[in-house]
mmCIF file with all atom_site columns, C-alpha atoms in Angstrom:
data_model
loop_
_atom_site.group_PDB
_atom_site.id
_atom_site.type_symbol
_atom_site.label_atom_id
_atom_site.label_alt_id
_atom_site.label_comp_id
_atom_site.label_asym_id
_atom_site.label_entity_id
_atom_site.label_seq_id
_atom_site.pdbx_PDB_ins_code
_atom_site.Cartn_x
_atom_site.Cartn_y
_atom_site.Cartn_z
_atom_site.occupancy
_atom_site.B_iso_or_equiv
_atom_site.pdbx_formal_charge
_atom_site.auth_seq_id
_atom_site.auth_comp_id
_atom_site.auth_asym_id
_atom_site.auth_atom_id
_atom_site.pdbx_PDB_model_num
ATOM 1  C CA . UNK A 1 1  ? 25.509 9.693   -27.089 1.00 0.00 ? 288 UNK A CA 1
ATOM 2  C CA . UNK A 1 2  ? 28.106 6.948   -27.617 1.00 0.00 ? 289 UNK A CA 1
ATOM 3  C CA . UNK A 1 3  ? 28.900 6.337   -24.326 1.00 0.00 ? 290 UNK A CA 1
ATOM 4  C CA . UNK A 1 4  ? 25.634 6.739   -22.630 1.00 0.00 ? 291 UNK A CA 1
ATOM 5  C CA . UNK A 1 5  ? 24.615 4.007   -25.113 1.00 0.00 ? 292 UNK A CA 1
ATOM 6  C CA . UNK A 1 6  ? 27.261 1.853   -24.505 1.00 0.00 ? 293 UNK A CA 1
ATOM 7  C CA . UNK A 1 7  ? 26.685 2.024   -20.855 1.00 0.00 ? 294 UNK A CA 1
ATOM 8  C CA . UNK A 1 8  ? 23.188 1.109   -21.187 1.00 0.00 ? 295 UNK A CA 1
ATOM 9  C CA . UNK A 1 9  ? 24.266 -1.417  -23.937 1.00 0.00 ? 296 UNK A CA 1
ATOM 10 C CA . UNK A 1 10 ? 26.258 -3.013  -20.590 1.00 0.00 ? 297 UNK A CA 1
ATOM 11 C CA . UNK A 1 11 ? 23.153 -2.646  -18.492 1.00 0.00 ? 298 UNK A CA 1
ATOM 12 C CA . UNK A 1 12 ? 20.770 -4.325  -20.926 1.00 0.00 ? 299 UNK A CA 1
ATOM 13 C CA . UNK A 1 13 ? 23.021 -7.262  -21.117 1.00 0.00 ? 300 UNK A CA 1
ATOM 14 C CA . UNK A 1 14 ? 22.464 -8.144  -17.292 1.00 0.00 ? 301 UNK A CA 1
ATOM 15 C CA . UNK A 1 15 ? 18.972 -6.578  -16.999 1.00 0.00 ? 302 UNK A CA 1
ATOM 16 C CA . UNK A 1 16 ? 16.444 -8.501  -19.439 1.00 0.00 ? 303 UNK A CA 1
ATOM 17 C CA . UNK A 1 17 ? 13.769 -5.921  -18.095 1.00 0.00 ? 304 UNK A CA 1
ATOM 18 C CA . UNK A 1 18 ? 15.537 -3.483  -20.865 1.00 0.00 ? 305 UNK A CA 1
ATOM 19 C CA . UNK A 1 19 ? 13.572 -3.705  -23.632 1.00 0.00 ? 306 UNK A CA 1
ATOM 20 C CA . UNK A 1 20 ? 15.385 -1.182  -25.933 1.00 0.00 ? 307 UNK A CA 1
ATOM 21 C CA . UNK A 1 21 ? 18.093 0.873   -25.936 1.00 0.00 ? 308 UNK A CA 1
ATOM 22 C CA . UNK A 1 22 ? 18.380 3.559   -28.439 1.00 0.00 ? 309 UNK A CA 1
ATOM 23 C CA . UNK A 1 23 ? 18.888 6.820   -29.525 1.00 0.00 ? 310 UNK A CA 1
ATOM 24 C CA . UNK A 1 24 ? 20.019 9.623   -32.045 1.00 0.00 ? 311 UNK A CA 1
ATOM 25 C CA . UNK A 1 25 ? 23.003 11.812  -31.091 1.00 0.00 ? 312 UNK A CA 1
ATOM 26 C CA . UNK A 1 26 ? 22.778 12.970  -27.557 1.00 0.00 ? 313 UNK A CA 1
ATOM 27 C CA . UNK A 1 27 ? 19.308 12.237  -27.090 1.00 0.00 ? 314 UNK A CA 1
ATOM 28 C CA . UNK A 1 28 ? 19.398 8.466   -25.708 1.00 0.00 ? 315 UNK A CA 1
ATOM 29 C CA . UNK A 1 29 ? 16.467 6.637   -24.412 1.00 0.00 ? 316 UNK A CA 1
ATOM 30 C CA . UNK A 1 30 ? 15.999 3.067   -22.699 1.00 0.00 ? 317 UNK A CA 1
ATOM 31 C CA . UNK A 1 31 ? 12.783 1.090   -22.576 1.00 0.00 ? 318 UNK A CA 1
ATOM 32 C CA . UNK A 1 32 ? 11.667 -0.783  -19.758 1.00 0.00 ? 319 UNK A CA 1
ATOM 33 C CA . UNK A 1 33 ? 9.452  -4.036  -19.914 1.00 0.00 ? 320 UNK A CA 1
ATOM 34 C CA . UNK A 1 34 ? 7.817  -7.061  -18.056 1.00 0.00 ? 321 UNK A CA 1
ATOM 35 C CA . UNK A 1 35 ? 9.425  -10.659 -18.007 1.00 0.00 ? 322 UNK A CA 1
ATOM 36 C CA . UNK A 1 36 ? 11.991 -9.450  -20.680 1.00 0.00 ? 323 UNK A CA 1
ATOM 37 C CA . UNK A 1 37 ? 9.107  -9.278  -23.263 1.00 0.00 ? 324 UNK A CA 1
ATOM 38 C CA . UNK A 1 38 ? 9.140  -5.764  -25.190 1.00 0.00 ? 325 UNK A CA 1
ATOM 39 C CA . UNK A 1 39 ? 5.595  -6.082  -26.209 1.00 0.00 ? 326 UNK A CA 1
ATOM 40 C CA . UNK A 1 40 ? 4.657  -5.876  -21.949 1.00 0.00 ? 327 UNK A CA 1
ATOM 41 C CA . UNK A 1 41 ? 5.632  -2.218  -21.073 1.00 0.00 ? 328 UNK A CA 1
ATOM 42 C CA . UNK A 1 42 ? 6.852  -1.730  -17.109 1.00 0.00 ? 329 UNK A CA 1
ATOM 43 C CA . UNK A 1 43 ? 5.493  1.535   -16.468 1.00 0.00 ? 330 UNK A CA 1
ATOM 44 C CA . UNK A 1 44 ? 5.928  0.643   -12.547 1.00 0.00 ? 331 UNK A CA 1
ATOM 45 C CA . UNK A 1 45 ? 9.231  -0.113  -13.363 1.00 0.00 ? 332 UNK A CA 1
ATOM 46 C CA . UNK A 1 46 ? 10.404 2.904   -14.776 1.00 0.00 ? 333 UNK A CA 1
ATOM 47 C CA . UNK A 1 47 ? 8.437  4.990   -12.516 1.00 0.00 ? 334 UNK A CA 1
ATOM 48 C CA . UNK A 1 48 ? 10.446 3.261   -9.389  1.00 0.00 ? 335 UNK A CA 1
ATOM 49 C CA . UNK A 1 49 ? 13.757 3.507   -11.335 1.00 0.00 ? 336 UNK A CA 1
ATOM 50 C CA . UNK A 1 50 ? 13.072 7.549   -11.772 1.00 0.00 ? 337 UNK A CA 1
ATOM 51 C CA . UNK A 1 51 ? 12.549 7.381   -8.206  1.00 0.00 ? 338 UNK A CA 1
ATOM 52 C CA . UNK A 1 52 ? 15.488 5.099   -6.917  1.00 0.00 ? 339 UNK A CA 1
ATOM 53 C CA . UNK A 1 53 ? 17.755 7.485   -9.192  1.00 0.00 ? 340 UNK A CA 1
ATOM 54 C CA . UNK A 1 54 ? 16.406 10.449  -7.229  1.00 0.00 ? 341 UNK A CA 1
ATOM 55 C CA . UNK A 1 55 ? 16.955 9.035   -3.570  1.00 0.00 ? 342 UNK A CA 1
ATOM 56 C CA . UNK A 1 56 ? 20.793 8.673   -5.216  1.00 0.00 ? 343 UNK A CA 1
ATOM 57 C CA . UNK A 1 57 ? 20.998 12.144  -6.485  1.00 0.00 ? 344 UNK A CA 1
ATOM 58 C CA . UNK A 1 58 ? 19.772 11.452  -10.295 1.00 0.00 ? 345 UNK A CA 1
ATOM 59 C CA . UNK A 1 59 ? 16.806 12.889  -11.493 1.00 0.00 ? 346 UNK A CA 1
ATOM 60 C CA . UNK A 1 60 ? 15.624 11.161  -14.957 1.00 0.00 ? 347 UNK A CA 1
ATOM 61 C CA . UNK A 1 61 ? 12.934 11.812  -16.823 1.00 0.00 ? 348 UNK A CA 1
ATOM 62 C CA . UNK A 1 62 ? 10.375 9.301   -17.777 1.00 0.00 ? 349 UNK A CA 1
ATOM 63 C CA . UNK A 1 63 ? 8.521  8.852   -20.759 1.00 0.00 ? 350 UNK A CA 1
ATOM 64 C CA . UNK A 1 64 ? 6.589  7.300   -23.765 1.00 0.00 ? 351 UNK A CA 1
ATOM 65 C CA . UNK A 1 65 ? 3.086  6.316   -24.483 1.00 0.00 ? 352 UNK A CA 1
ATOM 66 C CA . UNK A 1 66 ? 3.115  3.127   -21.779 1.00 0.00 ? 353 UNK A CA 1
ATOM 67 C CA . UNK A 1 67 ? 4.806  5.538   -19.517 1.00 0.00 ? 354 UNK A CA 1
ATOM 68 C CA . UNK A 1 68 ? 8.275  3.181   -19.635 1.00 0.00 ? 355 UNK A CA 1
ATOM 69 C CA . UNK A 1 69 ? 11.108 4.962   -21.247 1.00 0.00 ? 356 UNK A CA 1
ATOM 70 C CA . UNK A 1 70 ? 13.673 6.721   -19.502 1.00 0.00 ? 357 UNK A CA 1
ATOM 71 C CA . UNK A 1 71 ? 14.815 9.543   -21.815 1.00 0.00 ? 358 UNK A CA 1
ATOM 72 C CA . UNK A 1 72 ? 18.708 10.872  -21.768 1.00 0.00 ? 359 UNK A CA 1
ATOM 73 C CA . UNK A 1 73 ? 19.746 14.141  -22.553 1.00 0.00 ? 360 UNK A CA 1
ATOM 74 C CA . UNK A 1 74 ? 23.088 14.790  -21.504 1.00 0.00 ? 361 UNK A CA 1
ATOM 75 C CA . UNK A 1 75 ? 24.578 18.415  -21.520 1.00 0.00 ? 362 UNK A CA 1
ATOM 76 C CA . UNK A 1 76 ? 27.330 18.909  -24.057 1.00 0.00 ? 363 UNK A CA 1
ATOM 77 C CA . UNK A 1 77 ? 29.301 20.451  -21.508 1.00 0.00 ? 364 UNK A CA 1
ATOM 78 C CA . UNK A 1 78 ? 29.134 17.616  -18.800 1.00 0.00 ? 365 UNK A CA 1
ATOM 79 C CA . UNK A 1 79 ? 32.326 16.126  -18.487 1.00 0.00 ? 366 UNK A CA 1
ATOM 80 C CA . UNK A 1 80 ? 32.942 12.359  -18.316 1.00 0.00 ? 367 UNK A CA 1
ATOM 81 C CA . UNK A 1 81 ? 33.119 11.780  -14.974 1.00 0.00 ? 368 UNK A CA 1
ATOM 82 C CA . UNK A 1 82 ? 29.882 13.171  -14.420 1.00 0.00 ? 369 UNK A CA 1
ATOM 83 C CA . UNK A 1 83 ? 28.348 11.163  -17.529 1.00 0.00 ? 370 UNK A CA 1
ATOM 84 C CA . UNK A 1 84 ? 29.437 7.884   -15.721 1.00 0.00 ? 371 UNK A CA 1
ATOM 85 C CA . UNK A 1 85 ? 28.455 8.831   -12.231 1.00 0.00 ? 372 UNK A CA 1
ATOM 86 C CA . UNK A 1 86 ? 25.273 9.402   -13.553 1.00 0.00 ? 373 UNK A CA 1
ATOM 87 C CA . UNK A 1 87 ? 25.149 5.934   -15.318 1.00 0.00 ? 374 UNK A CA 1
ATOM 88 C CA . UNK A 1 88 ? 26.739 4.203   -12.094 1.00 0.00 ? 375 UNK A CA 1
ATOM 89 C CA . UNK A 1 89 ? 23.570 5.754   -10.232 1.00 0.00 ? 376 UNK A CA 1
ATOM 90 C CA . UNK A 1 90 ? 21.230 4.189   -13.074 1.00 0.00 ? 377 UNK A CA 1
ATOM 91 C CA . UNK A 1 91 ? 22.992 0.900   -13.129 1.00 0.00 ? 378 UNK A CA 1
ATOM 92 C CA . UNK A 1 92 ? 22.809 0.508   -8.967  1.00 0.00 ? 379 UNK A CA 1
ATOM 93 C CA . UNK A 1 93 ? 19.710 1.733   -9.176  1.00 0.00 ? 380 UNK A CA 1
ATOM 94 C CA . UNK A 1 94 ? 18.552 -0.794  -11.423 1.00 0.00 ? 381 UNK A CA 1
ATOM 95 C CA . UNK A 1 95 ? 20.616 -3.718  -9.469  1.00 0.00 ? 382 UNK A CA 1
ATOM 96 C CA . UNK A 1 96 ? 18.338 -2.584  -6.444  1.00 0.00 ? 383 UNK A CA 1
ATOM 97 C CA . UNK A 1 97 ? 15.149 -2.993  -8.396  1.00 0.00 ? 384 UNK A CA 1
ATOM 98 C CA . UNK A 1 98 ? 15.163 -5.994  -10.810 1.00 0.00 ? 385 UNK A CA 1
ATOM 99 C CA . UNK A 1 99 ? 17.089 -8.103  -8.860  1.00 0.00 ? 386 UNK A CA 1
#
C-alpha cells in the first residue's frame, strides 16, 4: 500500500486532475476531477484512463458514486517489479490523457 501510494503521491503532484489519493493497507484508491477542483468529479476521465491502461496491458477498476475513482488492490504476492510496471502504465497513461 506504501508504495502504490507513494507512486500516485508522485503522479498527483504533476497531474492536478488527481483529486485524492488515499487508502487503507493494500486497498489504495485515486480520485479523478475537473480543472483540479475535487468538488467536479471526472467520470470521463477515469473511464478513459481505465481504458488507456487496458490498450497498455492494465486493467483497473473504476469506481465511486460519480463514477471517478480508480480503486487498487494489489496481490500480496506481486512482486515489485510488477507493482511499478503497473504504476508506469498508470502514470503514461495519464501523461497521454491530461496533457
Amino acid at each position: 500500500g506504501e508504495r502504490v501510494m507513494a507512486g500516485l503521491g508522485e503522479m498527483a503532484k504533476k497531474h492536478k486532475c488527481i483529486a485524492e489519493v488515499r487508502g487503507m493497507g493494500a486497498m489504495v484508491a485515486m480520485e479523478l476531477c475537473k480543472n483540479g477542483d475535487p468538488h467536479q468529479p471526472d467520470a470521463d476521465l477515469t473511464k478513459a484512463l481505465a481504458t488507456e491502461a487496458a490498450q497498455r496491458g492494465l486493467i483497473i477498476l473504476t469506481c465511486g458514486t460519480y463514477g471517478n475513482v480508480v480503486r487498487i488492490l494489489v496481490p500480496l504476492t506481486a512482486s515489485d517489479a510488477i507493482l511499478d510496471e503497473g504504476l508506469a502504465i498508470i502514470a503514461a497513461s495519464l501523461d497521454t490523457l491530461a496533457a
